[in-house]
Coordinates of N, CA and C in Angstrom, one line a residue:
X992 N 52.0 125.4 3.9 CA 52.1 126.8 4.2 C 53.4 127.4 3.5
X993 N 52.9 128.8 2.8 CA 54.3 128.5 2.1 C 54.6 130.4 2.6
X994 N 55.9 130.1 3.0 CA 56.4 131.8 3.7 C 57.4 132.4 2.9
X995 N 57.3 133.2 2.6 CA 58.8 133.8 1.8 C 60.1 134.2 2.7
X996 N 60.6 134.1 1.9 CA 62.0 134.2 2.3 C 62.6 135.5 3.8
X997 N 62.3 136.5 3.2 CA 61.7 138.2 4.2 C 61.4 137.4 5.6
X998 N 60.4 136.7 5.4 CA 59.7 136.4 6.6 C 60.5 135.3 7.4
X999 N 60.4 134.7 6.8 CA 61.2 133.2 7.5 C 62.8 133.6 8.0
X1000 N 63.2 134.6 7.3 CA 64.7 134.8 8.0 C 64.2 136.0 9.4
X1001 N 63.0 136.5 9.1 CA 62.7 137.2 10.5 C 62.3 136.4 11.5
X1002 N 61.7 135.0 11.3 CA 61.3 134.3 12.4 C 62.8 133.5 12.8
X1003 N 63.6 133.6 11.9 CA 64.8 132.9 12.5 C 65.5 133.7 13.8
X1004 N 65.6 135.3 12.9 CA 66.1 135.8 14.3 C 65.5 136.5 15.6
X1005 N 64.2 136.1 15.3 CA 63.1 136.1 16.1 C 63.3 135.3 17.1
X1006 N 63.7 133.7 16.9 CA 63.8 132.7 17.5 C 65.3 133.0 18.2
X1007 N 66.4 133.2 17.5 CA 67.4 133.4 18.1 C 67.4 134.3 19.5
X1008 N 66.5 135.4 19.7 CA 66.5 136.1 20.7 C 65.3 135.1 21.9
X1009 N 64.8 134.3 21.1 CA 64.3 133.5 22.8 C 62.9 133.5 22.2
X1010 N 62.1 134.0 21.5 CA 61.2 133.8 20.7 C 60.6 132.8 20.2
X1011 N 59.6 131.8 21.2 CA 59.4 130.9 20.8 C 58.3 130.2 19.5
X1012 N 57.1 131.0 19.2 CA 56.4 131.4 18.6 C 57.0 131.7 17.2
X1013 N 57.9 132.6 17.0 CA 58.7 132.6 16.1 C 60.0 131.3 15.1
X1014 N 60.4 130.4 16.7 CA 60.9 129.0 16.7 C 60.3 128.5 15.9
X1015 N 58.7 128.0 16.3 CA 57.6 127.2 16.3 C 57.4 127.5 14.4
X1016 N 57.2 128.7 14.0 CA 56.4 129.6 12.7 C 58.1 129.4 11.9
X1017 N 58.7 129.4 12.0 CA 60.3 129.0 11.4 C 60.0 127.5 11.2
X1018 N 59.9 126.3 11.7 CA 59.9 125.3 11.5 C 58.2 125.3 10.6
X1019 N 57.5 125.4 11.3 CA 56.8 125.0 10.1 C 56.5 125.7 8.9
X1020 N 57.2 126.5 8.9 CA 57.5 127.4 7.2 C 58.6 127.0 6.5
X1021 N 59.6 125.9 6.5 CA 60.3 125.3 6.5 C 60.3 123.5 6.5
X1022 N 60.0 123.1 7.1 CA 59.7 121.5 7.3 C 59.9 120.6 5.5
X1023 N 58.5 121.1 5.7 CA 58.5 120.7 4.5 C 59.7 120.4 3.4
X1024 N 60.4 121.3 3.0 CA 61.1 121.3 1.8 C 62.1 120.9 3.0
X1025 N 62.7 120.5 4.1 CA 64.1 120.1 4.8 C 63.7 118.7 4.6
X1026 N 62.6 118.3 5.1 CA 62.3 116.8 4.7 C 62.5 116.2 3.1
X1027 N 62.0 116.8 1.9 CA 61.4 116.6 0.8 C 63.3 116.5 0.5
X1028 N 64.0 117.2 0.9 CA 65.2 117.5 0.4 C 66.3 116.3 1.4
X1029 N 66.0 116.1 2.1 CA 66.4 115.1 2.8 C 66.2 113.4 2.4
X1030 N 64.9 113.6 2.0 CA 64.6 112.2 1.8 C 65.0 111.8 0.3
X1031 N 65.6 112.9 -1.1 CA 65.8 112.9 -1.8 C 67.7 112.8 -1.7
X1032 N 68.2 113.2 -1.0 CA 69.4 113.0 -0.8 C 70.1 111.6 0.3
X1033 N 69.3 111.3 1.0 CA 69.4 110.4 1.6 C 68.5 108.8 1.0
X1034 N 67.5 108.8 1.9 CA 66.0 108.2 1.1 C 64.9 108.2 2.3
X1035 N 64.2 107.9 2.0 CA 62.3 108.3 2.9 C 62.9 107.2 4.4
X1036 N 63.3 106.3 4.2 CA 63.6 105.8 5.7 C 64.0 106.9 6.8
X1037 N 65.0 107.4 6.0 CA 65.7 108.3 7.2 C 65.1 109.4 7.4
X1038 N 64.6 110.1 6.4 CA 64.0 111.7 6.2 C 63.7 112.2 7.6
X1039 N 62.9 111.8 8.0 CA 62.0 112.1 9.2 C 63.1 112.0 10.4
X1040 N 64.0 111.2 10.7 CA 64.8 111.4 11.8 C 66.1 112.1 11.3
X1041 N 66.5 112.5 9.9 CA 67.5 113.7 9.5 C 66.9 115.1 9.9
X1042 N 65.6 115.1 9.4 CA 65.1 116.4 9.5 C 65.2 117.0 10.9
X1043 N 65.0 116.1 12.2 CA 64.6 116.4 13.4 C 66.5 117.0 13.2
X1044 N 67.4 116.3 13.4 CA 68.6 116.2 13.7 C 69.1 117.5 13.0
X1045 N 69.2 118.1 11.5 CA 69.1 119.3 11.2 C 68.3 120.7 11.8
X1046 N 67.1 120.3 12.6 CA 66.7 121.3 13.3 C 67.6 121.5 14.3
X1047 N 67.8 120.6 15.4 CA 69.0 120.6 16.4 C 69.7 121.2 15.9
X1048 N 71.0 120.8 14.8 CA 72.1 121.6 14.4 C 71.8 123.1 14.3
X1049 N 70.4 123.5 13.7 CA 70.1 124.5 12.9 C 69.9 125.7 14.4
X1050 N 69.0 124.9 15.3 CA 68.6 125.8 16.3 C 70.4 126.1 17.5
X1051 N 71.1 125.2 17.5 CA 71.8 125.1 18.0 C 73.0 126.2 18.0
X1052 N 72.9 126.8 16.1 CA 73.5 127.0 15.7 C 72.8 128.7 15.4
X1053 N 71.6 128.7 15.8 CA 71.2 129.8 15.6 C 71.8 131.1 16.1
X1054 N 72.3 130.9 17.6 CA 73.1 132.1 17.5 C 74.2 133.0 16.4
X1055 N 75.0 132.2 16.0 CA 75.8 132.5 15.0 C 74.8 133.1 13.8
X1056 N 74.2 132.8 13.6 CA 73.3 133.0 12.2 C 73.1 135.0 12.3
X1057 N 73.5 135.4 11.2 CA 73.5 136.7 11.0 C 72.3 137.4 9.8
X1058 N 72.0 136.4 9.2 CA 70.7 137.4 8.5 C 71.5 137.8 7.3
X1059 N 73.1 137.3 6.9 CA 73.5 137.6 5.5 C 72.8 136.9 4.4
X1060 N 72.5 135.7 4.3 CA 71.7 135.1 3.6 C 70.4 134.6 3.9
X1061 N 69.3 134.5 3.0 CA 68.0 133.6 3.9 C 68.1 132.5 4.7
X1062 N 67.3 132.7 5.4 CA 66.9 131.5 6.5 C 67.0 130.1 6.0
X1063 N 65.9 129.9 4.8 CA 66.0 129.1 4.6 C 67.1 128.5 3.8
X1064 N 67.8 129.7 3.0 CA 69.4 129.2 2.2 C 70.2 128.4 3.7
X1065 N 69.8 129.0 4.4 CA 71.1 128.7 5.6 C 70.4 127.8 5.9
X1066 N 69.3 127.3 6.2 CA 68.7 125.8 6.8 C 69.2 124.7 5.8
X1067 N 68.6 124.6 4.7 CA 69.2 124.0 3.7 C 70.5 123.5 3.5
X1068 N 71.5 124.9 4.2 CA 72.9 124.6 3.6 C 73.0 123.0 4.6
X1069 N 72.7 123.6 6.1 CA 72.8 122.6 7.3 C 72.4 121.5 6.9
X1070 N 71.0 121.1 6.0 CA 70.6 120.0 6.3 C 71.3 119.1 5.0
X1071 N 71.9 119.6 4.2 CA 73.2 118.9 3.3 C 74.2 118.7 4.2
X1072 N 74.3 119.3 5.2 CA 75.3 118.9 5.8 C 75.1 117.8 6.3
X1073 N 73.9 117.7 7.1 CA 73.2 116.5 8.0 C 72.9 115.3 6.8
X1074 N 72.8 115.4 5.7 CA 72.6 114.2 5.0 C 74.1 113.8 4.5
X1075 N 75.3 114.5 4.0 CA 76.0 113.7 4.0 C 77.1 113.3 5.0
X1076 N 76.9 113.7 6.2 CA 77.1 112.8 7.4 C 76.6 112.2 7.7
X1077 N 75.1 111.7 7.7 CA 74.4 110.5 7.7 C 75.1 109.7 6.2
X1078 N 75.0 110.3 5.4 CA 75.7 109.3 4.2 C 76.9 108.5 4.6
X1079 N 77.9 109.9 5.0 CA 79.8 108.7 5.8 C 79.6 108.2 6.4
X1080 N 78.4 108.8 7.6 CA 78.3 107.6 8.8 C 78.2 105.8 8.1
X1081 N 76.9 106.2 7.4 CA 76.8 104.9 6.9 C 78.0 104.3 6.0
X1082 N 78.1 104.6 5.3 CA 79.2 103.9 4.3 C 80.5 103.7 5.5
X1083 N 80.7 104.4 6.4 CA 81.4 103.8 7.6 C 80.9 102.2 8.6
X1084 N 80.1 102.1 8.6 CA 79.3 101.2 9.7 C 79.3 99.8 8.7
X1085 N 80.1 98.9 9.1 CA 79.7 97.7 9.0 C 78.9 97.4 8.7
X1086 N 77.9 96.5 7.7 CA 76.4 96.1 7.4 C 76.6 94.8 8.2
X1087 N 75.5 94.7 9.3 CA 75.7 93.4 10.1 C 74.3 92.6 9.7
X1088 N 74.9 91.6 9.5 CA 73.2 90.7 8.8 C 72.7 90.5 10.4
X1089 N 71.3 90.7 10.8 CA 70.7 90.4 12.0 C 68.9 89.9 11.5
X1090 N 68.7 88.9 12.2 CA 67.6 87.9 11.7 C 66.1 88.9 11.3
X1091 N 66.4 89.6 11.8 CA 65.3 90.8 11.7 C 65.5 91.8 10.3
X1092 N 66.9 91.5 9.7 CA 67.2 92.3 8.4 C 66.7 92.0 7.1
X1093 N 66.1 90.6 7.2 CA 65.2 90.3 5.8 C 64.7 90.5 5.9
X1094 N 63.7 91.2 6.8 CA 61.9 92.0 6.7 C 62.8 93.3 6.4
X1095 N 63.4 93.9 7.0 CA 63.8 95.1 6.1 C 64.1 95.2 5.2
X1096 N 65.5 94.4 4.8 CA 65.3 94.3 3.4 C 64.4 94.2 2.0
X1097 N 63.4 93.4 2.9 CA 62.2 92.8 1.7 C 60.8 94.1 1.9
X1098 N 61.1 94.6 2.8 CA 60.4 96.3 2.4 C 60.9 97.0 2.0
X1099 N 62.4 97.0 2.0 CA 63.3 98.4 1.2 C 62.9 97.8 0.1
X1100 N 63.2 97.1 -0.7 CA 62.9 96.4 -1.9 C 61.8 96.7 -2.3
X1101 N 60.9 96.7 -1.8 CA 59.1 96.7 -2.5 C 59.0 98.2 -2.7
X1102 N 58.5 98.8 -3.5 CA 58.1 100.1 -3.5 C 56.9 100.4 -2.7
X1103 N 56.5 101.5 -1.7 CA 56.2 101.5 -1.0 C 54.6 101.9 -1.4
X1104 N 54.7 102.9 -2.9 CA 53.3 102.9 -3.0 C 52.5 102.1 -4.3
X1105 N 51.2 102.7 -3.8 CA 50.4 101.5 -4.7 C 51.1 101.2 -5.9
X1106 N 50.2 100.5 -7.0 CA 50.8 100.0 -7.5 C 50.3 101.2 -9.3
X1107 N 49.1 101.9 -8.9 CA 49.5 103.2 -9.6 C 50.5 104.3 -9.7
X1108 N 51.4 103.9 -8.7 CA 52.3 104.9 -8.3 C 53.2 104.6 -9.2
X1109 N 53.6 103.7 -9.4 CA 54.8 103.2 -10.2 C 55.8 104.2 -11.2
X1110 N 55.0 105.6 -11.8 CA 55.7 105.8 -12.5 C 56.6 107.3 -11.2
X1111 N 55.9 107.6 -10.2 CA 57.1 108.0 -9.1 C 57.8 107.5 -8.7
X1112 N 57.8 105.7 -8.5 CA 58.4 105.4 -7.8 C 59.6 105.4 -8.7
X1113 N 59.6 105.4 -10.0 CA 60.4 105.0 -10.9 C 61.1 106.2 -11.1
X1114 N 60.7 107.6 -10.9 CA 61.3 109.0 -10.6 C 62.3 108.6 -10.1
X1115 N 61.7 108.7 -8.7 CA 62.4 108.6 -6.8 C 64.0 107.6 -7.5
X1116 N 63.7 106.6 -7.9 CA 65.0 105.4 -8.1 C 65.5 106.1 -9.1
X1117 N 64.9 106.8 -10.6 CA 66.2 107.1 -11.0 C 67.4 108.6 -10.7
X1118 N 66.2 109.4 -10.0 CA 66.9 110.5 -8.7 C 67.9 110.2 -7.9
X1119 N 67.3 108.6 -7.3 CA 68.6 107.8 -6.2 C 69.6 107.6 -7.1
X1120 N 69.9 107.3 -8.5 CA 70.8 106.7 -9.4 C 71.8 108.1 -9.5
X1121 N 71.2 109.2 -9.9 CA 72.2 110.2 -10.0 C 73.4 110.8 -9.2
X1122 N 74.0 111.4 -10.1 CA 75.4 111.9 -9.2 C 74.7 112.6 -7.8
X1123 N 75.3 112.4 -6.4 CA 74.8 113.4 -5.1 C 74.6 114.9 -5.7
X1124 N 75.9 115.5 -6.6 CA 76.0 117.0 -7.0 C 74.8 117.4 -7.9
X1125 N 74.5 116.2 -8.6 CA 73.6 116.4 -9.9 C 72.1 116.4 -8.7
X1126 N 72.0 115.0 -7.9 CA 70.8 115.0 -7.8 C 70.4 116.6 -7.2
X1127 N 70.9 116.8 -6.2 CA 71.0 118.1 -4.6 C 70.8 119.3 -5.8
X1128 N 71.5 119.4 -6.6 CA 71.1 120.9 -7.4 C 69.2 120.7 -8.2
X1129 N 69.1 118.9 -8.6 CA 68.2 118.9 -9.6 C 66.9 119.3 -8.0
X1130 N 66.7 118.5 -7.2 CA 66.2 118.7 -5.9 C 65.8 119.9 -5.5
X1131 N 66.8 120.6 -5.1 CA 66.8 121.9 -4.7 C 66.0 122.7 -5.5
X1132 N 66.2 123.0 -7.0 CA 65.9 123.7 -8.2 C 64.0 123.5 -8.3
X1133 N 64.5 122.2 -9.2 CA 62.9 121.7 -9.6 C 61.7 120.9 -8.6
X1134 N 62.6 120.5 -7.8 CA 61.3 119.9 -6.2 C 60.8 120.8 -5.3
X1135 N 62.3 121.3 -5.0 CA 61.8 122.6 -3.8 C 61.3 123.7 -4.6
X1136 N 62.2 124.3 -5.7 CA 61.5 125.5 -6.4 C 62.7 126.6 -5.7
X1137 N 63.7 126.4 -5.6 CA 64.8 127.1 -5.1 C 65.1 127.8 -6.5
X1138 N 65.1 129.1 -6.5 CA 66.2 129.5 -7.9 C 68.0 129.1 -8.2
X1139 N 68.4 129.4 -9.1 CA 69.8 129.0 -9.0 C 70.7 129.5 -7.9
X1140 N 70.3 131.1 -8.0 CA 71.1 131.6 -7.1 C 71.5 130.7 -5.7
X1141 N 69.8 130.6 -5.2 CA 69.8 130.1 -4.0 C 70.2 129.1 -3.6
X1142 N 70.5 128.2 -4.6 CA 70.6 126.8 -5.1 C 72.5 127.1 -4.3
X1143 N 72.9 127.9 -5.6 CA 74.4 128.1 -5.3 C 74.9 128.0 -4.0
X1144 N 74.0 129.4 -3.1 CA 74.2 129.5 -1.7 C 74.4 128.0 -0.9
X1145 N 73.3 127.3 -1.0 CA 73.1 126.4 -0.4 C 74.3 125.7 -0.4
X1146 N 74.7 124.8 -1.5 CA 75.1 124.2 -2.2 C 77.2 125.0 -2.4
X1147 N 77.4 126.5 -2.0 CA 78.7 126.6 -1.9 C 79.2 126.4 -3.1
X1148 N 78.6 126.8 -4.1 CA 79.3 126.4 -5.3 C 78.5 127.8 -6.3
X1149 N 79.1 128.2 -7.9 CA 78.8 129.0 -8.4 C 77.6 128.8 -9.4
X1150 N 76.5 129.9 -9.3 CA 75.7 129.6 -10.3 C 75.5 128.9 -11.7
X1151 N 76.7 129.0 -12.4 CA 76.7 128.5 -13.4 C 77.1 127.1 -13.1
X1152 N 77.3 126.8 -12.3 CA 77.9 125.1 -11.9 C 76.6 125.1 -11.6
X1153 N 75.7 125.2 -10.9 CA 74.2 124.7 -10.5 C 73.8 124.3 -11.7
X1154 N 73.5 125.6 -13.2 CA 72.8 125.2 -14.4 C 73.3 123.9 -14.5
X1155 N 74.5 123.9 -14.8 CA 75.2 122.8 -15.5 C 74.8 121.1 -14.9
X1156 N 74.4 121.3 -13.5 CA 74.4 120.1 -12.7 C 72.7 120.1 -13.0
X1157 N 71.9 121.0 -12.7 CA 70.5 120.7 -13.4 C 70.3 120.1 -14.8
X1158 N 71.0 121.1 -15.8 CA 71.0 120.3 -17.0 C 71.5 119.0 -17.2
X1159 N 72.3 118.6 -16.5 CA 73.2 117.2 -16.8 C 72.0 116.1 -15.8
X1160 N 71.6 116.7 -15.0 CA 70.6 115.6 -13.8 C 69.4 115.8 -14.6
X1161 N 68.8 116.3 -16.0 CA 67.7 116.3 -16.6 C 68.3 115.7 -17.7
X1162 N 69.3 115.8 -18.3 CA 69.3 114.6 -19.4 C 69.3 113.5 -18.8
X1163 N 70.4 113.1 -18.0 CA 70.3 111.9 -17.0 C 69.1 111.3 -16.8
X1164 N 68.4 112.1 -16.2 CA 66.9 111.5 -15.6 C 66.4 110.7 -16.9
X1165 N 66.3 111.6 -18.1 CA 65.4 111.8 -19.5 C 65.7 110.1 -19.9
X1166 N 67.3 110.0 -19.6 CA 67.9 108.9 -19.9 C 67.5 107.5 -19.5
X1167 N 67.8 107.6 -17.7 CA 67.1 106.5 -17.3 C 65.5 106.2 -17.3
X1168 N 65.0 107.1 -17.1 CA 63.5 107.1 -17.4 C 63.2 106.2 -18.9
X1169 N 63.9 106.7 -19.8 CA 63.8 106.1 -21.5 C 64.1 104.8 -20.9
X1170 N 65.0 104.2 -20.7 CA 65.6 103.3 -20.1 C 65.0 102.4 -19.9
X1171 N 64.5 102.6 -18.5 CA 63.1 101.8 -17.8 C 61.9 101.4 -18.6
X1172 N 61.6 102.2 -19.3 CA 60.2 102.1 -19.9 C 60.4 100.8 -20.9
X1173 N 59.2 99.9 -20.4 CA 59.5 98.1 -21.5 C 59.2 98.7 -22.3
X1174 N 59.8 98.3 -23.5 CA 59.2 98.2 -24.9 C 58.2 98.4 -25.3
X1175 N 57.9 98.6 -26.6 CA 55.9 98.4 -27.1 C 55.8 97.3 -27.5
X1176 N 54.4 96.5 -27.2 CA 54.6 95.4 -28.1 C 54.2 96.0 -29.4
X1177 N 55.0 94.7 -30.4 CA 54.4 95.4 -32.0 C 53.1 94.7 -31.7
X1178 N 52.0 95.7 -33.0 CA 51.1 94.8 -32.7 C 50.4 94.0 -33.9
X1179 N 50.4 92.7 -33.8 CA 50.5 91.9 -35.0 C 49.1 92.1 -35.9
X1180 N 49.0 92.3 -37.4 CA 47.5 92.2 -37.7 C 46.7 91.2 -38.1
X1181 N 47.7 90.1 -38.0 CA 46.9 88.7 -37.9 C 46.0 87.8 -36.9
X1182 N 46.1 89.2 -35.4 CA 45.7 88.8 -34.6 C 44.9 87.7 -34.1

């Protein structure tokens, strides 16, 4: 379901006055792209329990919220916030080996879809490779379909620094993508 901007910043302050229905029509006009943007900043393990945890902040926070920017700019801004505190968190936390960590490991490892999928999966990893600044603007722009502007908002930073982080996270990609790809075989005609 896809809501425009107008609307979704009215169900926000819809919801702010006690408005549950409006709560309810805010979240799932929204969801989507907090997850898609989450699991791209973070990775798909976590998505689903950042996104919950960004709602909380978001709803928590909803008083404050004034309707200067969209709803969704200002959800977004939050749930960058929620992923790179789940980021420090982690890079804070001791990795503790526990007997139960090589089945995880050995599923992080495997790509999770078929085995036609391969050339997303090989997206998804070279997106994880990119700078956080580069990927979050490339994300925002070409996944979610955010324009720059909005991109900026989000993101606290000036339009023309978004271009630049798009353009640089699209050669990048172009790069590792080239990268990845094995070779051709030559093909011999003496076969």
């Amino acid at each position: 379901m896809t809501v425009d901007d107008q609307q979704l910043t009215r169900y926000a302050i819809a919801a702010r006055q006690g408005d549950r229905a409006a709560a309810a029509a805010f979240v799932r006009g929204t969801q989507r792209q907090v997850w898609q943007l989450l699991r791209y900043l973070t990775d798909p393990r976590h998505a689903e329990d950042l996104t919950q945890d960004c709602y909380v902040r978001a709803f928590s926070s909803l008083p404050s919220f004034r309707g200067d920017s969209s709803a969704r700019s200002w959800l977004l801004a939050i749930a960058r916030r929620v992923a790179a505190d789940h980021l420090r968190r982690r890079r804070r936390r001791p990795q503790q080996a526990d007997c139960a960590d090589w089945q995880a490991a050995a599923e992080h490892a495997q790509p999770s879809e078929p085995p036609d999928m391969v050339e997303g999966y090989a997206l998804r990893t070279a997106l994880g490779a990119l700078d956080p600044d580069r990927r979050e603007a490339f994300v925002l722009t070409q996944v979610l379909g955010l324009s720059y502007e909005e991109t900026a908002r989000v993101c606290g930073c000036r339009t023309g620094t978004v271009r630049s982080r798009v353009s640089r996270a699209r050669s990048d990609l172009a790069e590792r993508l080239r990268s990845a790809d094995p070779p051709a075989r030559a093909v011999d005609g003496d076969g």
